[in-house]
Amino acid sequence: MKKTEILNRERIYKALSVIYDYPLTIVEAPMGYGKTTAVRNFLKIDKKKSLWVTFLNSGESATSFWDKLVSEIARLNENVSSRLKSLGFPIDTPQVEKVLSLLNDLFLKDKVVLVIDDFHLSPDLSINKLMYQVIFEKIENLHIVVITRDTTKIDFAEMLSKGLCFVISQQVLKFSEFEIKDYCRIMHNTISTDEIIKITEYTDGWISLIYMILLGLENGIPVGMNSSIDQLVEKVLFNAYDSRIQSFLLKLSIMDVFTTKQALYVTREEKSNEILKKLHKENAFVFYDETAKTYKIHNVLLDYLRIKQQFTPEETRTLYRRLGEWHLERNDFLSAYSCFNHSDDFDRILSHLNQPENIRNELTSFEGSFEMFSKIPREVLYKYPLAYLQHILLTIVKGNDKTIVGCSKQLDDLKKAYEEMENIDEDYRNRILAEILIFRRFTSFNIISPTSDCNDEIMRLLNGQQSCIMRRENEFTMGSPHLLYVYFRDQGGFKQLSELAIERFSTYAAFANGCGSGSDYLIHAEYALETGDWQSAELNSFKAIYKARTKEQISIIICANFTLIRLYLLQGKISEAVDMLKQLEQEVAEINNPVYNTTIDMLKGYIYACLDQPEKIPCWLQTGNMSEADLLYQGVAFNYIVYGKSVMLSRNYVELEILTESFQEYFSVFSNQLGFIHNNIFEAVAKYHLYGLKEGVTALENALEKGQADYIIMPFIENGPRILDMLKVIENKASNNEYIKIIVQYSEQYVQNLKNNQPEKVKLSQRETEVLSLAAEGLKRDEIAVRLQLSQGTVKTHLQNIYQKLDASGKTAAIKIAQKHGLI
């Protein structure tokens, strides 16, 4: 029988041609129905550019998927691919918007198909969410094809109802009676009509089963109506080879995809190259990717082999150990750790993680890491303290209050063990004890206690050395554009906290590889700004920036710039403030770090809200689209201050009043006192407009009482345009209160400066309005070009200008912003 012949399936190719009519096409059928082959052959015949990403197993991470995706995108645009890679897989709304913005930057001239194969293996629902958002963005000329065995993980009802999705099912994919007949004749020219009829009845168009039956006929095995798929695989695929090749196949089955050299390294089969060529030539279930130079065993055969595996535990460990060493030699540490985990070589993982040069935040989060650490005895973990500490840190970052309590106990036990350990180098003991003390900080987040200063002890233990685990590039401000906001949790203790933070943070930078450098000056500046010492705020902001640059502390630079920009708005230096914001935004965009990107979004949102330019607030902060994310992506709830300011500007006071109840809960998690003050101001504005001056004044007095406890004036001044009338009423009632007089004085100055220097509102030109209006109607670029008698290039330029003016991630966001603010 011929090895493989491609049947020209015009019927299927016609069905697949709808790919270009929808943002998403789902090709769904059980294993072995030729889904992948049909799509691949269609794209080959159609000669359209395609990108191909395949899930290899159910343990594949979102990070692995992302790496493969951006690698494929590099074939379209290396710059966009590079920026997407540095961003990493987006885990929250602002990062998704950044991804959508970059995908829109592709501006595809021709149709491109992105195929995601074996989607049913996708283990992470965040991948589904990202795919939905890309589909709803309707990126022009990008068409996604999902190949899957089932659609239980895909919520496509809304997409179907909106005409964004098309499903090609098993009933369409299965071979028709005529196709079965033609295929049998091609593959087996002596087959009888009776045998073809039996095959048709037995297989119901299942191409993999058809192929195996034809192989069986070639080897004298008649069409059997009672054979299971596994029996057929065994008879016609597995038993057709000698014991040497069978053993080789079984060993290969621990891998999802492999090169010839990799097969040789793992299996120790000297004739790997010859056997693989033979298998590929004779067997349609062994694929070879010419581009990647890799082999892959079809799932029909692979599933059988994995069930068939009867290795001894030691044989299994040996194979996975070799595969782990293969990945380790190529610096693919996460894959290596996963393999060593399978081989129970826990010591191999721990010893590698315990080396200071291998300490990186992402390495402890490998497949099965939490399960592995949970089952290793403590006495073993204590032999590898740096590896164990990295795991504890990951647990703290990913966990909750309950897990943090557990981590605190683990640190105490580790500390006790190293204090009592005998026959150990004293310098090494001291280093580990110092690292434990550093990590204790993370178990009491945003608490700086005057009675629990460990810095001197840490410095003594390190004896001039730097921490192995706390790196210079570690995030310092928790994603917030305001450092003191994060730590100020006790009303009446603002000044004491600032003094304590200055002392602690400057020492911390000395043993943490410079992480946090400049934070001492930043604290000076932020405290001065909030309490009205304008000269000190400016001087110390610049000092913070200069010092932070010496250690590349971007988060400190962002916070210091935020302080300066807020100060310049107060002083009427509006154009200088806006220029500083744009320059900072450009600098951070070039770094393209996801935490910094989100921090900049919050900074921009806050400043543009102060300037009464709500249309320039990032879309996710306008709409309150706050997805769940870890602490660093929320700025410790600072995002809700910006969201509240946006809603306040929209004059939706009913929504604002309701939101203040939710905001109170968010700020209570870490007792953010500045958050409480801002929230009370929002409440006062809402009540003023809903229930009258008296109700508003009462709520504002509550906010002022909190502010006066620490002489905090800046939040009130910045909200002057919304609360000045109420402030004057309160001033008249408390004529001897110098605190309120100062607030009123500077609020009036702030309001006047904004009036005198108000930047122009965002305006779209007539042509930009026409282009965006047609885009909102659903027209594509080429259709807009025809309607307005423009070139497609001109339409593209107009869209780019619109996105820039509206600070929009793409077409969908631009339309939402423009409609919300009456621009279209």
Short mmCIF file of N, CA, C and O in Angstrom, two decimals, residues 648-730:
data_model
loop_
_atom_site.label_atom_id
_atom_site.label_comp_id
_atom_site.label_asym_id
_atom_site.label_seq_id
_atom_site.Cartn_x
_atom_site.Cartn_y
_atom_site.Cartn_z
N MET A 648 -16.39 60.24 38.52
CA MET A 648 -16.76 61.57 39.01
C MET A 648 -16.81 62.56 37.85
O MET A 648 -17.74 63.38 37.76
N LEU A 649 -15.84 62.49 36.94
CA LEU A 649 -15.83 63.40 35.79
C LEU A 649 -16.99 63.11 34.83
O LEU A 649 -17.44 64.01 34.13
N SER A 650 -17.43 61.86 34.80
CA SER A 650 -18.55 61.52 33.89
C SER A 650 -19.88 62.04 34.41
O SER A 650 -20.89 61.98 33.71
N ARG A 651 -19.87 62.51 35.66
CA ARG A 651 -21.06 63.07 36.32
C ARG A 651 -22.17 62.02 36.53
O ARG A 651 -23.34 62.36 36.65
N ASN A 652 -21.75 60.77 36.58
CA ASN A 652 -22.70 59.70 36.91
C ASN A 652 -22.64 59.51 38.43
O ASN A 652 -21.97 58.61 38.94
N TYR A 653 -23.36 60.36 39.13
CA TYR A 653 -23.21 60.42 40.59
C TYR A 653 -23.89 59.24 41.30
O TYR A 653 -23.48 58.89 42.41
N VAL A 654 -24.88 58.66 40.69
CA VAL A 654 -25.50 57.47 41.28
C VAL A 654 -24.47 56.33 41.29
O VAL A 654 -24.27 55.66 42.31
N GLU A 655 -23.81 56.13 40.15
CA GLU A 655 -22.79 55.09 40.08
C GLU A 655 -21.65 55.39 41.05
O GLU A 655 -21.15 54.48 41.74
N LEU A 656 -21.25 56.65 41.13
CA LEU A 656 -20.15 57.02 42.01
C LEU A 656 -20.48 56.69 43.46
O LEU A 656 -19.64 56.16 44.20
N GLU A 657 -21.71 57.01 43.89
CA GLU A 657 -22.09 56.73 45.28
C GLU A 657 -22.04 55.23 45.56
O GLU A 657 -21.54 54.80 46.61
N ILE A 658 -22.55 54.44 44.64
CA ILE A 658 -22.55 52.98 44.83
C ILE A 658 -21.12 52.45 44.85
O ILE A 658 -20.78 51.58 45.67
N LEU A 659 -20.28 52.98 43.98
CA LEU A 659 -18.90 52.50 43.89
C LEU A 659 -18.11 52.78 45.17
O LEU A 659 -17.21 52.02 45.53
N THR A 660 -18.42 53.88 45.85
CA THR A 660 -17.67 54.20 47.06
C THR A 660 -17.79 53.10 48.11
O THR A 660 -16.87 52.89 48.90
N GLU A 661 -18.89 52.38 48.09
CA GLU A 661 -19.06 51.26 49.03
C GLU A 661 -18.07 50.15 48.70
O GLU A 661 -17.45 49.56 49.60
N SER A 662 -17.93 49.85 47.41
CA SER A 662 -16.97 48.82 46.99
C SER A 662 -15.55 49.28 47.22
O SER A 662 -14.69 48.51 47.68
N PHE A 663 -15.27 50.55 46.89
CA PHE A 663 -13.92 51.08 47.06
C PHE A 663 -13.47 50.97 48.53
O PHE A 663 -12.31 50.68 48.81
N GLN A 664 -14.41 51.21 49.45
CA GLN A 664 -14.08 51.14 50.87
C GLN A 664 -13.54 49.75 51.22
O GLN A 664 -12.58 49.61 51.98
N GLU A 665 -14.14 48.72 50.61
CA GLU A 665 -13.68 47.35 50.87
C GLU A 665 -12.28 47.14 50.31
O GLU A 665 -11.42 46.52 50.97
N TYR A 666 -12.03 47.64 49.09
CA TYR A 666 -10.73 47.44 48.47
C TYR A 666 -9.62 48.14 49.26
O TYR A 666 -8.53 47.58 49.45
N PHE A 667 -9.89 49.36 49.71
CA PHE A 667 -8.88 50.10 50.46
C PHE A 667 -8.67 49.50 51.86
O PHE A 667 -7.60 49.66 52.45
N SER A 668 -9.69 48.80 52.37
CA SER A 668 -9.60 48.22 53.71
C SER A 668 -8.67 47.01 53.74
O SER A 668 -8.16 46.66 54.82
N VAL A 669 -8.46 46.36 52.61
CA VAL A 669 -7.63 45.15 52.58
C VAL A 669 -6.26 45.43 53.18
O VAL A 669 -5.74 44.67 53.99
N PHE A 670 -5.65 46.56 52.77
CA PHE A 670 -4.34 46.94 53.30
C PHE A 670 -4.40 48.27 54.03
O PHE A 670 -3.38 48.93 54.22
N SER A 671 -5.61 48.66 54.44
CA SER A 671 -5.82 49.86 55.25
C SER A 671 -5.14 51.09 54.63
O SER A 671 -4.43 51.84 55.31
N ASN A 672 -5.40 51.33 53.34
CA ASN A 672 -4.78 52.45 52.63
C ASN A 672 -5.47 53.76 53.00
O ASN A 672 -6.55 54.07 52.50
N GLN A 673 -4.84 54.54 53.91
CA GLN A 673 -5.47 55.75 54.43
C GLN A 673 -5.70 56.81 53.35
O GLN A 673 -6.72 57.50 53.37
N LEU A 674 -4.76 56.95 52.41
CA LEU A 674 -4.98 57.91 51.33
C LEU A 674 -6.15 57.46 50.45
O LEU A 674 -6.90 58.30 49.92
N GLY A 675 -6.31 56.16 50.30
CA GLY A 675 -7.47 55.65 49.56
C GLY A 675 -8.77 56.01 50.24
O GLY A 675 -9.75 56.41 49.60
N PHE A 676 -8.80 55.91 51.59
CA PHE A 676 -10.00 56.26 52.34
C PHE A 676 -10.35 57.75 52.14
O PHE A 676 -11.52 58.11 52.00
N ILE A 677 -9.31 58.60 52.17
CA ILE A 677 -9.56 60.04 52.03
C ILE A 677 -10.14 60.34 50.65
O ILE A 677 -11.14 61.07 50.53
N HIS A 678 -9.53 59.79 49.61
CA HIS A 678 -10.07 60.00 48.26
C HIS A 678 -11.50 59.47 48.16
O HIS A 678 -12.37 60.11 47.54
N ASN A 679 -11.75 58.33 48.76
CA ASN A 679 -13.08 57.73 48.67
C ASN A 679 -14.12 58.59 49.38
O ASN A 679 -15.26 58.74 48.91
N ASN A 680 -13.75 59.18 50.52
CA ASN A 680 -14.68 60.09 51.20
C ASN A 680 -14.96 61.33 50.37
O ASN A 680 -16.08 61.88 50.40
N ILE A 681 -13.97 61.79 49.61
CA ILE A 681 -14.19 62.93 48.71
C ILE A 681 -15.17 62.54 47.61
O ILE A 681 -16.10 63.30 47.28
N PHE A 682 -15.01 61.34 47.03
CA PHE A 682 -15.95 60.87 46.02
C PHE A 682 -17.37 60.81 46.59
O PHE A 682 -18.34 61.22 45.95
N GLU A 683 -17.47 60.32 47.82
CA GLU A 683 -18.77 60.21 48.47
C GLU A 683 -19.40 61.59 48.65
O GLU A 683 -20.60 61.79 48.41
N ALA A 684 -18.57 62.55 49.05
CA ALA A 684 -19.08 63.91 49.25
C ALA A 684 -19.60 64.51 47.94
O ALA A 684 -20.67 65.13 47.91
N VAL A 685 -18.84 64.34 46.87
CA VAL A 685 -19.27 64.88 45.56
C VAL A 685 -20.57 64.23 45.12
O VAL A 685 -21.49 64.91 44.64
N ALA A 686 -20.66 62.91 45.27
CA ALA A 686 -21.89 62.20 44.86
C ALA A 686 -23.09 62.69 45.65
O ALA A 686 -24.15 62.99 45.09
N LYS A 687 -22.93 62.79 46.96
CA LYS A 687 -24.07 63.20 47.80
C LYS A 687 -24.45 64.66 47.57
O LYS A 687 -25.63 65.01 47.64
N TYR A 688 -23.47 65.49 47.30
CA TYR A 688 -23.75 66.90 47.00
C TYR A 688 -24.69 67.02 45.80
O TYR A 688 -25.68 67.76 45.82
N HIS A 689 -24.39 66.25 44.76
CA HIS A 689 -25.19 66.34 43.54
C HIS A 689 -26.49 65.54 43.61
O HIS A 689 -27.46 65.88 42.91
N LEU A 690 -26.54 64.54 44.47
CA LEU A 690 -27.75 63.72 44.55
C LEU A 690 -28.72 64.22 45.61
O LEU A 690 -29.94 64.18 45.42
N TYR A 691 -28.17 64.72 46.74
CA TYR A 691 -29.04 65.04 47.87
C TYR A 691 -28.93 66.47 48.36
O TYR A 691 -29.66 66.88 49.27
N GLY A 692 -27.98 67.22 47.78
CA GLY A 692 -27.88 68.62 48.16
C GLY A 692 -26.61 68.96 48.93
O GLY A 692 -25.84 68.08 49.35
N LEU A 693 -26.43 70.24 49.16
CA LEU A 693 -25.21 70.77 49.76
C LEU A 693 -24.98 70.22 51.17
O LEU A 693 -23.86 69.87 51.55
N LYS A 694 -26.02 70.14 51.95
CA LYS A 694 -25.86 69.72 53.35
C LYS A 694 -25.28 68.32 53.46
O LYS A 694 -24.35 68.07 54.24
N GLU A 695 -25.84 67.40 52.66
CA GLU A 695 -25.36 66.01 52.69
C GLU A 695 -23.91 65.94 52.21
O GLU A 695 -23.08 65.20 52.76
N GLY A 696 -23.61 66.73 51.18
CA GLY A 696 -22.25 66.72 50.65
C GLY A 696 -21.25 67.25 51.66
O GLY A 696 -20.16 66.69 51.84
N VAL A 697 -21.61 68.34 52.33
CA VAL A 697 -20.72 68.95 53.32
C VAL A 697 -20.44 67.98 54.47
O VAL A 697 -19.30 67.86 54.94
N THR A 698 -21.46 67.29 54.92
CA THR A 698 -21.29 66.32 56.02
C THR A 698 -20.27 65.25 55.64
O THR A 698 -19.38 64.90 56.43
N ALA A 699 -20.39 64.72 54.43
CA ALA A 699 -19.45 63.69 53.97
C ALA A 699 -18.05 64.26 53.81
O ALA A 699 -17.05 63.59 54.16
N LEU A 700 -17.94 65.50 53.30
CA LEU A 700 -16.63 66.10 53.10
C LEU A 700 -15.95 66.40 54.44
O LEU A 700 -14.73 66.29 54.57
N GLU A 701 -16.74 66.78 55.43
CA GLU A 701 -16.18 67.03 56.76
C GLU A 701 -15.54 65.76 57.31
O GLU A 701 -14.51 65.82 58.00
N ASN A 702 -16.13 64.62 57.01
CA ASN A 702 -15.56 63.33 57.44
C ASN A 702 -14.19 63.13 56.79
O ASN A 702 -13.23 62.70 57.45
N ALA A 703 -14.09 63.46 55.51
CA ALA A 703 -12.80 63.33 54.81
C ALA A 703 -11.78 64.30 55.38
O ALA A 703 -10.60 63.94 55.58
N LEU A 704 -12.20 65.53 55.65
CA LEU A 704 -11.28 66.54 56.18
C LEU A 704 -10.77 66.16 57.57
O LEU A 704 -9.61 66.43 57.92
N GLU A 705 -11.63 65.54 58.36
CA GLU A 705 -11.22 65.10 59.69
C GLU A 705 -10.08 64.08 59.58
O GLU A 705 -9.10 64.14 60.33
N LYS A 706 -10.20 63.17 58.62
CA LYS A 706 -9.14 62.17 58.40
C LYS A 706 -7.88 62.85 57.90
O LYS A 706 -6.77 62.52 58.33
N GLY A 707 -8.04 63.79 56.98
CA GLY A 707 -6.88 64.48 56.43
C GLY A 707 -6.16 65.33 57.46
O GLY A 707 -4.92 65.35 57.51
N GLN A 708 -6.92 66.02 58.31
CA GLN A 708 -6.30 66.93 59.27
C GLN A 708 -5.49 66.18 60.32
O GLN A 708 -4.52 66.72 60.87
N ALA A 709 -5.83 64.93 60.57
CA ALA A 709 -5.08 64.13 61.55
C ALA A 709 -3.62 64.02 61.15
O ALA A 709 -2.74 63.82 62.02
N ASP A 710 -3.32 64.16 59.84
CA ASP A 710 -1.94 64.07 59.36
C ASP A 710 -1.54 65.29 58.52
O ASP A 710 -0.52 65.26 57.85
N TYR A 711 -2.38 66.32 58.56
CA TYR A 711 -2.18 67.55 57.78
C TYR A 711 -1.99 67.24 56.28
O TYR A 711 -1.14 67.79 55.60
N ILE A 712 -2.83 66.35 55.77
CA ILE A 712 -2.81 65.99 54.35
C ILE A 712 -3.75 66.93 53.61
O ILE A 712 -4.95 67.01 53.93
N ILE A 713 -3.23 67.66 52.63
CA ILE A 713 -4.05 68.67 51.94
C ILE A 713 -4.19 68.40 50.43
O ILE A 713 -5.15 68.86 49.81
N MET A 714 -3.26 67.68 49.83
CA MET A 714 -3.21 67.60 48.37
C MET A 714 -4.44 66.93 47.73
O MET A 714 -4.93 67.41 46.70
N PRO A 715 -4.99 65.84 48.29
CA PRO A 715 -6.17 65.25 47.66
C PRO A 715 -7.34 66.23 47.56
O PRO A 715 -8.10 66.21 46.59
N PHE A 716 -7.49 67.09 48.55
CA PHE A 716 -8.58 68.07 48.54
C PHE A 716 -8.31 69.15 47.50
O PHE A 716 -9.23 69.58 46.77
N ILE A 717 -7.06 69.61 47.43
CA ILE A 717 -6.71 70.65 46.47
C ILE A 717 -6.95 70.16 45.04
O ILE A 717 -7.52 70.86 44.21
N GLU A 718 -6.52 68.94 44.76
CA GLU A 718 -6.65 68.40 43.40
C GLU A 718 -8.11 68.18 43.01
O GLU A 718 -8.44 68.17 41.82
N ASN A 719 -8.96 67.99 43.99
CA ASN A 719 -10.40 67.85 43.71
C ASN A 719 -11.14 69.18 43.89
O ASN A 719 -12.37 69.19 43.91
N GLY A 720 -10.36 70.26 43.98
CA GLY A 720 -10.94 71.58 44.17
C GLY A 720 -12.07 71.92 43.20
O GLY A 720 -13.11 72.45 43.61
N PRO A 721 -11.90 71.64 41.89
CA PRO A 721 -12.97 71.98 40.95
C PRO A 721 -14.30 71.31 41.28
O PRO A 721 -15.35 71.79 40.85
N ARG A 722 -14.30 70.23 42.04
CA ARG A 722 -15.53 69.49 42.36
C ARG A 722 -16.05 69.81 43.77
O ARG A 722 -17.22 69.57 44.05
N ILE A 723 -15.16 70.30 44.67
CA ILE A 723 -15.58 70.43 46.07
C ILE A 723 -15.42 71.84 46.63
O ILE A 723 -15.69 72.07 47.82
N LEU A 724 -15.01 72.80 45.80
CA LEU A 724 -14.70 74.14 46.32
C LEU A 724 -15.91 74.78 46.99
O LEU A 724 -15.78 75.43 48.04
N ASP A 725 -17.10 74.62 46.40
CA ASP A 725 -18.30 75.19 47.01
C ASP A 725 -18.52 74.64 48.41
O ASP A 725 -18.85 75.39 49.35
N MET A 726 -18.33 73.36 48.58
CA MET A 726 -18.52 72.74 49.91
C MET A 726 -17.41 73.19 50.87
O MET A 726 -17.66 73.42 52.06
N LEU A 727 -16.18 73.30 50.33
CA LEU A 727 -15.07 73.74 51.17
C LEU A 727 -15.34 75.13 51.76
O LEU A 727 -15.04 75.40 52.94
N LYS A 728 -15.90 76.02 50.95
CA LYS A 728 -16.15 77.39 51.43
C LYS A 728 -17.22 77.40 52.51
O LYS A 728 -17.14 78.21 53.47
N VAL A 729 -18.20 76.54 52.38
CA VAL A 729 -19.23 76.44 53.44
C VAL A 729 -18.59 75.98 54.74
O VAL A 729 -18.86 76.52 55.82
N ILE A 730 -17.71 74.96 54.63
CA ILE A 730 -17.04 74.43 55.82
C ILE A 730 -16.10 75.48 56.41
O ILE A 730 -15.99 75.63 57.64
#
